[in-house]
Coordinates of C-alpha atoms in Angstrom, one line a residue:
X389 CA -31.7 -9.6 -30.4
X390 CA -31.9 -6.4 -28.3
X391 CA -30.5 -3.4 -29.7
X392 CA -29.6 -1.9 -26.7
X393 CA -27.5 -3.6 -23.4
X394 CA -26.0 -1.6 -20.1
X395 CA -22.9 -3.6 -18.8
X396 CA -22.3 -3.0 -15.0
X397 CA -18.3 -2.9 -14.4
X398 CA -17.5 -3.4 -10.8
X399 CA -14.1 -3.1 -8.9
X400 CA -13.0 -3.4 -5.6
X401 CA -8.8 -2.1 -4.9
X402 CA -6.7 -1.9 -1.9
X403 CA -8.9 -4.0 0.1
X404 CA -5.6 -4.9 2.2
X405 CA -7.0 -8.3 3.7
X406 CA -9.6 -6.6 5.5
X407 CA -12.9 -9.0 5.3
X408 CA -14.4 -8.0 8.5
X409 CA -16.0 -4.9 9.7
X410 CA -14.5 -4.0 12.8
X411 CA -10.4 -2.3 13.7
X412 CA -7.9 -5.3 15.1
X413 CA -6.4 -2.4 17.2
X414 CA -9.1 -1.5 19.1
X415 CA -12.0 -4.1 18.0
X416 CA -14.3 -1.2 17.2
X417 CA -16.7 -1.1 14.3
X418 CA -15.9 0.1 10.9
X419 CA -17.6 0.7 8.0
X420 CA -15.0 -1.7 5.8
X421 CA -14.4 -5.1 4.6
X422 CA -14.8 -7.2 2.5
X423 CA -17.2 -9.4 4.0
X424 CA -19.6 -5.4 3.1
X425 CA -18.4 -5.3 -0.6
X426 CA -19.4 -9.2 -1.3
X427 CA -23.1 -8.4 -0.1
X428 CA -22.8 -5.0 -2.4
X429 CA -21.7 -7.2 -4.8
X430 CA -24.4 -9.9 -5.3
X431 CA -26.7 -7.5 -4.7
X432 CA -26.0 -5.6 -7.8
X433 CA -25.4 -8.9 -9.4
X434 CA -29.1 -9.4 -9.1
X435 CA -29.6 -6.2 -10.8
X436 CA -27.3 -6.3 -13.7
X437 CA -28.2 -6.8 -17.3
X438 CA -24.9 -7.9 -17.5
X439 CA -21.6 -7.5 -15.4
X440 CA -17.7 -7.7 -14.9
X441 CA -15.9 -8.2 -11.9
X442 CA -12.8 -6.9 -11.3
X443 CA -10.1 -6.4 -8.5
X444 CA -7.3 -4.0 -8.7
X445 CA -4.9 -5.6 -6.1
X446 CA -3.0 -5.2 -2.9
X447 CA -5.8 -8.0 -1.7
X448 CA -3.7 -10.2 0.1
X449 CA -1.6 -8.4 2.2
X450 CA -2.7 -5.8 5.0
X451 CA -4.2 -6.9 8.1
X452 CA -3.2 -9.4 11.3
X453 CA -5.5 -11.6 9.6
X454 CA -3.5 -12.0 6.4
X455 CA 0.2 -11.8 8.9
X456 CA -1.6 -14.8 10.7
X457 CA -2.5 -17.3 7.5
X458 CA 1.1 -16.4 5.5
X459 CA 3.0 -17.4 8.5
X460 CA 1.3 -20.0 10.3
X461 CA -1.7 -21.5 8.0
X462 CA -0.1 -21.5 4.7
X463 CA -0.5 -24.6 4.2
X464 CA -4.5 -24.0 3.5
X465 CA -6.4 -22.0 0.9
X466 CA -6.1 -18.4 0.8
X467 CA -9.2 -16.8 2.5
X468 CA -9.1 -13.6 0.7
X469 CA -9.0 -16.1 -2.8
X470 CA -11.4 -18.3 -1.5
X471 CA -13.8 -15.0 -1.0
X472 CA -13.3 -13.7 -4.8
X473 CA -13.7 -17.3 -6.0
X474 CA -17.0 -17.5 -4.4
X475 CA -18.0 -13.6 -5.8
X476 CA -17.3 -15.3 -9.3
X477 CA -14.7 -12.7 -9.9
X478 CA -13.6 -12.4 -13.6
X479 CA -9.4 -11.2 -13.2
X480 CA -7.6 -9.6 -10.9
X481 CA -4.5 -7.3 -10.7
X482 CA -1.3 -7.3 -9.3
X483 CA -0.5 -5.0 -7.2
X484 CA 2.6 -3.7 -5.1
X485 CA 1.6 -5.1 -1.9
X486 CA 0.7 -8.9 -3.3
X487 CA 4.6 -9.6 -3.0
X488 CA 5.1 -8.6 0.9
X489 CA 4.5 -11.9 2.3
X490 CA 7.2 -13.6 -0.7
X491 CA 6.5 -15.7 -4.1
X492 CA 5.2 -18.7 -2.6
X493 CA 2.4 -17.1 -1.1
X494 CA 1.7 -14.8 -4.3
X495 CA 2.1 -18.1 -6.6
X496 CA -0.2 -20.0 -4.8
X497 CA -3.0 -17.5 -4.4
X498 CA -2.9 -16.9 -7.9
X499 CA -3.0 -21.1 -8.2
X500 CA -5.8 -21.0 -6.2
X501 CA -7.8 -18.0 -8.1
X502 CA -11.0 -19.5 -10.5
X503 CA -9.8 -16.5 -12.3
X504 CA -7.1 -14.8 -14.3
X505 CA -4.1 -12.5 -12.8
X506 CA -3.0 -9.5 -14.9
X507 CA 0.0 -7.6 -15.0
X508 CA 0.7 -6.7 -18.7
X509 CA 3.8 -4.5 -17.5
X510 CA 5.7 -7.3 -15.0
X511 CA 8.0 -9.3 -16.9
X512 CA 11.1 -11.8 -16.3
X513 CA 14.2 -10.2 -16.6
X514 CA 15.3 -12.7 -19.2
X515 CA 12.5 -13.3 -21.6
X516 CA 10.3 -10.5 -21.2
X517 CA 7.6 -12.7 -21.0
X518 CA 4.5 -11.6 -18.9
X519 CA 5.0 -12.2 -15.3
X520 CA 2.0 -15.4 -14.6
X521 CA 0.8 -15.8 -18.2
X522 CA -2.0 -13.1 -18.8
X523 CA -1.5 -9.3 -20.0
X524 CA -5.3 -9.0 -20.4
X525 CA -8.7 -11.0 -20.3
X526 CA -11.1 -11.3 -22.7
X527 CA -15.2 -11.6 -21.8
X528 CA -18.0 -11.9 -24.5
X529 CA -21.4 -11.7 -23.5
X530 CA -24.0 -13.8 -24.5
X531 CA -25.4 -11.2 -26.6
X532 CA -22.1 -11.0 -28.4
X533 CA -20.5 -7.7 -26.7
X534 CA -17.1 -8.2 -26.1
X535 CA -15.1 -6.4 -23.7
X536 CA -11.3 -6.7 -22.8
X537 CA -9.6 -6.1 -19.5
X538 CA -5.4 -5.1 -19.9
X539 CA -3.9 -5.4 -16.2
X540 CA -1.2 -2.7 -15.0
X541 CA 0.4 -2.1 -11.8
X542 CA 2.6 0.6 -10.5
X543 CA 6.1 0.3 -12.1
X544 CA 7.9 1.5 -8.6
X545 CA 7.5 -1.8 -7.0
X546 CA 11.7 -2.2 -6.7
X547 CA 11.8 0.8 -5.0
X548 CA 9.9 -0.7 -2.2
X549 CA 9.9 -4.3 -2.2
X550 CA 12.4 -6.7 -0.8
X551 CA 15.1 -7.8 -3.4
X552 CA 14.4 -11.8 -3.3
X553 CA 10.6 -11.4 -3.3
X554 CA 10.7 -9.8 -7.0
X555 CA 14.2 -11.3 -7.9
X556 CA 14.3 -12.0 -11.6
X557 CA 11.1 -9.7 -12.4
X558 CA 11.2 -6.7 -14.7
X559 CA 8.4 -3.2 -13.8
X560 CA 7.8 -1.5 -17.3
X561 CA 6.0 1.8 -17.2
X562 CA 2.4 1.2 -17.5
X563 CA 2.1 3.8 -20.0
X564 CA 4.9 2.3 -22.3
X565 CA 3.4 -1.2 -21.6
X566 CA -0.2 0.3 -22.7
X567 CA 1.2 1.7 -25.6
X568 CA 2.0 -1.4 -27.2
X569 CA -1.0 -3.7 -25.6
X570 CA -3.9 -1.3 -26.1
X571 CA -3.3 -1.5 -29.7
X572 CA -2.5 -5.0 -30.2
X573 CA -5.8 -6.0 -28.4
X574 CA -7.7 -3.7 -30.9
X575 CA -6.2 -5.3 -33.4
X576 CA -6.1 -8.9 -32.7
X577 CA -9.5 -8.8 -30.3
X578 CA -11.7 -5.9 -31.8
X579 CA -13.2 -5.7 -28.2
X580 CA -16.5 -3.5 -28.0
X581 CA -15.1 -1.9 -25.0
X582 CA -11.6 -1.4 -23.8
X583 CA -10.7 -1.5 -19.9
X584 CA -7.9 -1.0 -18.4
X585 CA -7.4 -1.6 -14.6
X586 CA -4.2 0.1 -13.2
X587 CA -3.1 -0.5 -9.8
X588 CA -1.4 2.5 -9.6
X589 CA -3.4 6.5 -8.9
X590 CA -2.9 9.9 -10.8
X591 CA 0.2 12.1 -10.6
X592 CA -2.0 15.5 -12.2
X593 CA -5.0 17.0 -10.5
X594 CA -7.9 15.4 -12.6
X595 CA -9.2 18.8 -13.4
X596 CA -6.3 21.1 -14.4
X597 CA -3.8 18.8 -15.4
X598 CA -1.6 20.3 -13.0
X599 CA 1.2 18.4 -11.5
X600 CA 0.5 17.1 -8.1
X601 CA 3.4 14.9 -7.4
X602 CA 7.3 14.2 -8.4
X603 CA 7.2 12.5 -11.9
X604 CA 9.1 8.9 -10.6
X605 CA 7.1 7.2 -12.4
X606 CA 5.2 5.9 -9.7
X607 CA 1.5 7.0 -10.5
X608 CA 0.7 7.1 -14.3
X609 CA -2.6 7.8 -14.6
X610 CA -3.0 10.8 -16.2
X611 CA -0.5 9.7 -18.6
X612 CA -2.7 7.0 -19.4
X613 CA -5.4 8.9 -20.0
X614 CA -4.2 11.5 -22.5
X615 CA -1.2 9.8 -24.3
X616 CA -2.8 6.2 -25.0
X617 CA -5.2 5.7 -27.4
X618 CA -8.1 3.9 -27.3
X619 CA -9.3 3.1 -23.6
X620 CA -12.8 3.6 -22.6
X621 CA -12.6 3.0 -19.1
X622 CA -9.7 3.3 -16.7
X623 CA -10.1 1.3 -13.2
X624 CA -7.1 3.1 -11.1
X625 CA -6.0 2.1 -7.2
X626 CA -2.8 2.4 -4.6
X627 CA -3.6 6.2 -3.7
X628 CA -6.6 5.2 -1.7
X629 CA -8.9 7.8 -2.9
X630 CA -12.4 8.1 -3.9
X631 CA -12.9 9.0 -7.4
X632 CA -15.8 9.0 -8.8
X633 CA -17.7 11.0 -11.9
X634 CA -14.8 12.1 -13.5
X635 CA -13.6 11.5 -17.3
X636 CA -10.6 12.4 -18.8
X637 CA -9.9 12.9 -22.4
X638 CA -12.7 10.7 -22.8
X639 CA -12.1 8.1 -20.4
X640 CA -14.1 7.6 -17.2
X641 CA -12.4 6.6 -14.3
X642 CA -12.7 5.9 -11.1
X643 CA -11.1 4.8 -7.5
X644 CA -12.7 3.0 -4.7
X645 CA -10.5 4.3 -1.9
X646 CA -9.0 1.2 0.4
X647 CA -9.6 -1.4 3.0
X648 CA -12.9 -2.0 1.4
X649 CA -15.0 1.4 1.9
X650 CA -16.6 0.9 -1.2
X651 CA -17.5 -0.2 -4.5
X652 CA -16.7 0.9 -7.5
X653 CA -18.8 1.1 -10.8
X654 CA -18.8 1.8 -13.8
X655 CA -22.2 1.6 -16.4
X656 CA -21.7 1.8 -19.9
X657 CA -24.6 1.8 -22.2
X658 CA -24.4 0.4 -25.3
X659 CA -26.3 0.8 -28.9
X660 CA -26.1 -1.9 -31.5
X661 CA -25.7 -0.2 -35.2
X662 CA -25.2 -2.3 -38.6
X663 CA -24.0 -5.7 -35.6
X664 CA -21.6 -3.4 -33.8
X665 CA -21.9 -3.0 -30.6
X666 CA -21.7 1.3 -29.9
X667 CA -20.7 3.2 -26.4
X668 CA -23.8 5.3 -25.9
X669 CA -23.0 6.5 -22.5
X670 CA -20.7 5.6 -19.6
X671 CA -20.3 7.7 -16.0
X672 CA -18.6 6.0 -12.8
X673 CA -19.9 6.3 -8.8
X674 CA -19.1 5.0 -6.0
X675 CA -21.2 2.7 -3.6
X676 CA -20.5 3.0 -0.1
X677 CA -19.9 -0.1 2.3
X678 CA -21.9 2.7 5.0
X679 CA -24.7 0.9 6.6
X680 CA -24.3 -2.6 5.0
X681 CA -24.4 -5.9 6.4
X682 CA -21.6 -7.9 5.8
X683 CA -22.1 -11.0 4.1
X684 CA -22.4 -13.8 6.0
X685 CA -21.1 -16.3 3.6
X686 CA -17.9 -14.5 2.9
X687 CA -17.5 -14.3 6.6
X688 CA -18.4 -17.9 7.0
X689 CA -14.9 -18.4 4.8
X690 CA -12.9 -16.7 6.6
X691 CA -14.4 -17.6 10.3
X692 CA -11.7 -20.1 11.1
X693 CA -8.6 -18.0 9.9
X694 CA -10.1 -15.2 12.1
X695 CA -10.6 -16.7 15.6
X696 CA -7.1 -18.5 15.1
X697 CA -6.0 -14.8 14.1
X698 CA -7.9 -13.2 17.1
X699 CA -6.5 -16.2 19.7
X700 CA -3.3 -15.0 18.5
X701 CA -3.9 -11.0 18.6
X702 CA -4.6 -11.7 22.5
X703 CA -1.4 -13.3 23.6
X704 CA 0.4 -11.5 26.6
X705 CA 4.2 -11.4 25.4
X706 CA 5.6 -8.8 27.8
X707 CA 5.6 -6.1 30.4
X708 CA 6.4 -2.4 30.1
X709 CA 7.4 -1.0 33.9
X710 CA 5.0 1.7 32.6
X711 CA 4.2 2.1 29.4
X712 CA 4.3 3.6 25.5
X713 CA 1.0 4.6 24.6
X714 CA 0.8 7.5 22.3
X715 CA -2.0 10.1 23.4
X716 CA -1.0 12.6 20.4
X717 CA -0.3 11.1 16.9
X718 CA 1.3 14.6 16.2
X719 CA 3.2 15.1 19.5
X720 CA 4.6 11.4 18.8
X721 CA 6.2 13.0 15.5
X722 CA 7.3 16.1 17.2
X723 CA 8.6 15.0 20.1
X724 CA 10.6 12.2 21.0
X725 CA 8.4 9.4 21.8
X726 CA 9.5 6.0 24.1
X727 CA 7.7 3.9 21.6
X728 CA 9.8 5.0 18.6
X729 CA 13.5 5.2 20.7
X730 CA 12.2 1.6 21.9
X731 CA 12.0 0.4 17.8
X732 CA 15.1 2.3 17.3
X733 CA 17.0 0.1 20.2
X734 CA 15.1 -3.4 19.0
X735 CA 16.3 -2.3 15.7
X736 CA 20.1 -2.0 16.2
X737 CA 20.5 -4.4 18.6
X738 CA 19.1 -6.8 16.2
X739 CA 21.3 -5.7 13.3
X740 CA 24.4 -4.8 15.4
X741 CA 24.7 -0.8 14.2
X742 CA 24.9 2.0 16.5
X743 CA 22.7 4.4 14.4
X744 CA 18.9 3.9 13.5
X745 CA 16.1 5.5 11.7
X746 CA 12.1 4.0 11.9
X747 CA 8.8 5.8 11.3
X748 CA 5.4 5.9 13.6
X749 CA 3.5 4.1 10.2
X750 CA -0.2 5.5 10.3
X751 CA -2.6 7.7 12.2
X752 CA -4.0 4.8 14.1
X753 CA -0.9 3.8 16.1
X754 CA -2.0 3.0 19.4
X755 CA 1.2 2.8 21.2
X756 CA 2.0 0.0 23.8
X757 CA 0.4 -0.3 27.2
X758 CA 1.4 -2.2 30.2
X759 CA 0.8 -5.7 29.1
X760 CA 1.9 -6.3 25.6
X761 CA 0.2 -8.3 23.2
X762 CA 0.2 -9.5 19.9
X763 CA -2.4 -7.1 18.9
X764 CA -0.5 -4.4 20.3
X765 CA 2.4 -5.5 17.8
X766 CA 0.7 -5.7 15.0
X767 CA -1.3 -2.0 15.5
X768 CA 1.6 -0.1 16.0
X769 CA 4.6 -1.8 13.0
X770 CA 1.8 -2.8 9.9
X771 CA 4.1 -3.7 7.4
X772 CA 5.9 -7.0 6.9
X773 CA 9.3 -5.2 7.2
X774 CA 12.7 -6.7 7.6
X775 CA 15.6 -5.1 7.9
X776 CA 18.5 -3.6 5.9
X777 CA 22.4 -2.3 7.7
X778 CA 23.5 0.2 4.8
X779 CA 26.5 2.0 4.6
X780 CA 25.9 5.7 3.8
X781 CA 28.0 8.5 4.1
X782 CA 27.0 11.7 6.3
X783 CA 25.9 13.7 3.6
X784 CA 23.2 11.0 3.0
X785 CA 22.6 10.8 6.7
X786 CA 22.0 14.9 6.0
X787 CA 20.0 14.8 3.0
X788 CA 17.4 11.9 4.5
X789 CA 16.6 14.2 7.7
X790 CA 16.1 17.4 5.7
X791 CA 13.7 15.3 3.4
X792 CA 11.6 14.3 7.1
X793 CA 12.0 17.8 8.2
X794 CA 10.2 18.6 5.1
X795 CA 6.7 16.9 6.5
X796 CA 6.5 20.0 8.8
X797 CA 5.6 23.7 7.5
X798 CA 4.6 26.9 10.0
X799 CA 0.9 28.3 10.4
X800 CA 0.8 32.0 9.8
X801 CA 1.0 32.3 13.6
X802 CA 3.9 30.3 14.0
X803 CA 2.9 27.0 14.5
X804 CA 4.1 23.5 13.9
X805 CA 1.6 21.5 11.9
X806 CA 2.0 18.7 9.2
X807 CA 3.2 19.8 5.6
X808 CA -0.1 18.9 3.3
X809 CA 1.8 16.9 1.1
X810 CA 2.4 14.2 3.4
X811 CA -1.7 13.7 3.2
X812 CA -2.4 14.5 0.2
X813 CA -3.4 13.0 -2.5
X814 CA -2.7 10.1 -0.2
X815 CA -1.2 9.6 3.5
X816 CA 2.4 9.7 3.8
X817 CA 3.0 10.3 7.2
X818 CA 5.2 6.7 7.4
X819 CA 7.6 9.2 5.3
X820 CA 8.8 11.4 8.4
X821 CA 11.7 9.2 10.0
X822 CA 13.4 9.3 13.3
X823 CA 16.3 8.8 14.2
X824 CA 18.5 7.0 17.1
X825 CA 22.6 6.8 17.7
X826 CA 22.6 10.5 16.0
X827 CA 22.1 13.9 18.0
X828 CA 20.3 16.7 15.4
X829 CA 17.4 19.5 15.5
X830 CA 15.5 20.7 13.1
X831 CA 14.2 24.3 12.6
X832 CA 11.0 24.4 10.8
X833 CA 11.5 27.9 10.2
X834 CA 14.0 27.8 7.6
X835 CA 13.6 27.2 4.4
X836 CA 13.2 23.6 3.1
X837 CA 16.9 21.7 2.6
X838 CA 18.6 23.8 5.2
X839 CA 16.6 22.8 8.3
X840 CA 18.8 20.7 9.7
X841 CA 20.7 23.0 12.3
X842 CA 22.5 20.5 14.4
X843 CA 23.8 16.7 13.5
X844 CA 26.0 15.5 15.6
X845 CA 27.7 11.7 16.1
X846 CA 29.2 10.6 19.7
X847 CA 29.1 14.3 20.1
X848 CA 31.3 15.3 17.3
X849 CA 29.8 16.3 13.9
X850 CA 28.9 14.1 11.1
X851 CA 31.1 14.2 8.5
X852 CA 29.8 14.7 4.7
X853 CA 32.5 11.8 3.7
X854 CA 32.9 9.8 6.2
X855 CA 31.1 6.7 6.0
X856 CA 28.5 5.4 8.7
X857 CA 26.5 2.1 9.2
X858 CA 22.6 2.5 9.9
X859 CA 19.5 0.4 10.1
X860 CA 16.6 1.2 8.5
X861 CA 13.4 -1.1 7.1
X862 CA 13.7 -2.8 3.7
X863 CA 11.3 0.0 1.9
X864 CA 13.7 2.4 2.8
X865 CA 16.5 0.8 2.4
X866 CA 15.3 0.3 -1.2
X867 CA 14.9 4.4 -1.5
X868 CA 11.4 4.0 -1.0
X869 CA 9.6 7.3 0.1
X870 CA 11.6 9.2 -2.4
X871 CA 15.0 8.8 0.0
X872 CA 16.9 8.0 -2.7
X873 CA 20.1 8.3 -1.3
X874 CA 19.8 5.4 0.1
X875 CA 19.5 3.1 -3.1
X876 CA 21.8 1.1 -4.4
X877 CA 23.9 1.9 -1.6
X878 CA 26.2 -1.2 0.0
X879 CA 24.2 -3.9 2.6
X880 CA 26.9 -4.7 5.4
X881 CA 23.6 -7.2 6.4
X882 CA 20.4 -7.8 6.2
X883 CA 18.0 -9.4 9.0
X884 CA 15.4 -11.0 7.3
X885 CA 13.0 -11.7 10.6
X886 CA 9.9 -9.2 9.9
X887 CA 10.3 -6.5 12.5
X888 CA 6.7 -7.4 14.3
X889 CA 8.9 -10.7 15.0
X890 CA 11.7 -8.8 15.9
X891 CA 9.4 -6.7 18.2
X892 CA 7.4 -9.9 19.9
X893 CA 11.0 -11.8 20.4
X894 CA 12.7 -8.8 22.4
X895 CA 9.6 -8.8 24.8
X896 CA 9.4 -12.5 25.0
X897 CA 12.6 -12.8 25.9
X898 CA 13.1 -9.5 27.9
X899 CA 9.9 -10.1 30.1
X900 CA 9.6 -6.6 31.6
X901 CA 11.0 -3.5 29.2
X902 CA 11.2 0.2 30.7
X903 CA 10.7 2.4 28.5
X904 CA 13.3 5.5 28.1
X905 CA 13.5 8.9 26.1
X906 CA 17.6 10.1 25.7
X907 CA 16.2 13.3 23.6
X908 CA 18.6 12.6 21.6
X909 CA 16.5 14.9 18.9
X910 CA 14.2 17.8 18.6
X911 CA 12.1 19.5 16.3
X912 CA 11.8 23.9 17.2
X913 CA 10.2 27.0 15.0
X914 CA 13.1 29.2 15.2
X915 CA 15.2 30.0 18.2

């Protein structure tokens, strides 16, 4: 028998349904997908001496593709599944996204799946039992090296997702969970290697172990690495970044950023002594989906959901007597913008509430142009949001628009540019909300908390006690973002219909929209 072996750990993480290389948006190309990762990954299948397979969730949800098959063809097999059956894929995590589109579609992807789902940390409220069976998976080599996998995913899922899509479920920190599973696989397992694949990122830079982010519990990471025993290798996700080459506290890591970019891997060489199997060496990269051709037979899989997907991207639903395209991401956050007054009005006509608050969701929002489409819809509102009418008073109304006038800061010349906190270590630009059925401005020039220089309602001020009813997305509604004065507060209603419906239906039923500003709010650098 050999005396020594190198085992290739691969991982792919926040792929978010993306399979082909190309934008839905705008139909340009893009170096993503993972129709790119699948021919990365049997190429370095080829190659291996031996090899594990790994996802680190938020697969199934994230593109018009995915919207498309959870709505209308889920009554077929999951294409993403059907893609990481093929690939031979050894376990997969659970990750925050994989409950969007609801439990059905969650159960029966993980029904489909020729291989295990982890999530050592989600449990049933009741029994404290793991949530689908598996806390970790166990490989063993034909040469007798055994490795184990322990699953984790971010424990701040109820601050996002909707109540009845996670209803009965408990999130334990992933550090506390680790703390008692790490050990017990040692013990009970005696793997040769210990992985642990967290769908969750790192709240302290990897270098100075300096804070980089509010501790909610949200990102553990670091935590992982220097108060857990034990772990060799620590697959991490949700942040979207690309980390690669860096250990801490003896653990490599790494992070293959998102929407299928690239690979992650991990090589750890191994040296037998007295029939134990000994880490020699490990270090993580990197491989880039730059410059690859997709692989045909994991596009072949997915052909059929796509052109119904693309049929669907294409259908006319509307007019605008004009139109809503944005020209300047920034200027759309800056300045009142018709596109984000018009989800404000869909949004409280739907729920019946005079006051609303939405975000412009990524860098890549397009706007609307004169003919509407599907695609257009979908570019612009991402998420699989429904809607929540809350009852706040107007000292939460207060607090929530000093927290968005926080994503601006001042340039030494007096400037108004985007507070680096809202892109760094990941993109948190859907964070800044505007708001309709209010009147306030906001001076970037003062200090942070007391920007908010007018706030006014039916032109009289808002009132710390008094109580008002406002509409606002389900992740929001939940606190997520860190507005946590909204949480727990009372739901007058809730509107259920995702918000891209909401969009579609107003247009299909309006025919022609005109699009209107009522600068009801604005955003200055002193006076």
């Amino acid at each position: 028998m050999k005396a020594e072996i190198t085992l290739s750990i691969l991982a792919t993480s926040d792929i978010h349904g993306h399979i082909f290389p190309y934008l839905y948006g705008t139909g340009e190309y893009a170096d993503h997908g993972l129709g790119k990762l699948a021919a990365l990954i049997k190429k370095e299948r080829e190659q291996s001496e031996a090899l594990l397979l790994i996802d680190n969730g938020d697969l199934i949800q994230g593109t018009p593709l995915t919207y498309y098959y959870s709505r209308f063809l889920n009554n077929q097999k999951n294409p993403m599944i059907q893609i990481l059956n093929m690939l031979e894929y050894d376990a997969a995590v659970i990750g925050n996204h994989e409950f969007n589109y609801g439990k059905s579609i969650l159960a029966r992807a993980v029904s489909e799946s020729n291989f295990p789902w982890l999530a050592a940390n989600i449990l049933f409220s009741s029994t404290k039992e793991t949530y689908y069976g598996l806390p970790y998976k166990i490989k063993t080599f034909a040469n007798g090296l055994k490795t184990a996998v322990i699953g984790v995913t971010t424990q701040y899922i109820p601050n996002w997702e909707k109540k009845q899509h996670i209803e009965n479920l408990a999130f334990e920190s992933a550090v506390s969970s680790l703390k008692r599973w790490v050990p017990y696989v040692q013990e009970e397992e005696k793997p040769d290697l210990m992985i642990v694949s967290y769908h969750g990122g790192f709240e302290r830079d990897l270098s100075t172990g300096e804070q980089t982010e509010e501790q909610t519990g949200e990102n553990e990471a670091y935590r992982i690495c220097t108060e857990v025993p034990g772990i060799d290798v620590l697959i991490t996700g949700h942040q979207h970044r690309l980390i690669e080459g860096e250990t801490i506290n003896g653990v490599a890591v790494v992070q293959p950023g998102y929407n299928g970019r690239a690979l992650a891997k991990v090589t750890v060489k191994f040296k037998k002594k007295h029939n134990d199997w000994l880490i020699d060496e490990k270090h993580s990269i990197l491989i880039s989906a730059k410059e690859i051709s997709p692989d045909e037979e994991a596009l072949q899989i997915a052909d059929y959901y796509e052109s119904k997907t693309q049929k669907w991207l294409d259908t006319v639903i509307g007019e605008i007597e004009g139109d809503m395209l944005i020209e300047d991401i920034f200027e759309a956050r800056i300045k009142e913008h018709p596109l984000i007054e018009f989800i404000n009005k869909v949004q409280m006509e739907a729920a019946g509430a005079d006051i609303s608050c939405t975000a412009l969701f990524h860098e890549g929002a397009p706007g609307l142009s004169h003919q509407v489409t599907m695609r257009e819809i979908v570019s612009n509102y991402i998420y699989p949001n429904s809607l929540s009418v809350l009852k706040v008073s107007g000292k939460d109304i207060k607090d929530a628009l000093e927290l968005s006038a926080a994503y601006f800061e001042l340039k030494d010349d007096g400037e108004i540019t985007v507070n680096p906190d809202f892109s760094f270590p990941k993109p948190q630009h859907y964070n800044y909300d505007m708001w309709e059925g209010i009147q306030y401005e906001i001076d970037v020039s003062r200090p942070k908390g007391e920007r908010v220089i007018v706030l006014q309602y039916k032109g009289q001020p808002v009132m710390e006690n008094a109580q008002y009813m406002v509409v606002m997305n389900n992740y929001r509604a939940a606190g997520g973002g860190g507005y946590t004065m909204f949480k727990d507060k009372p739901v007058v209603r809730e509107i259920l219909t995702d918000m891209s419906e909401l969009l579609a239906n107003y247009f299909l039923e309006k025919k022609i929209v005109t699009p209107s500003l009522n600068h009801n709010w604005r955003v200055v650098a002193g006076k």
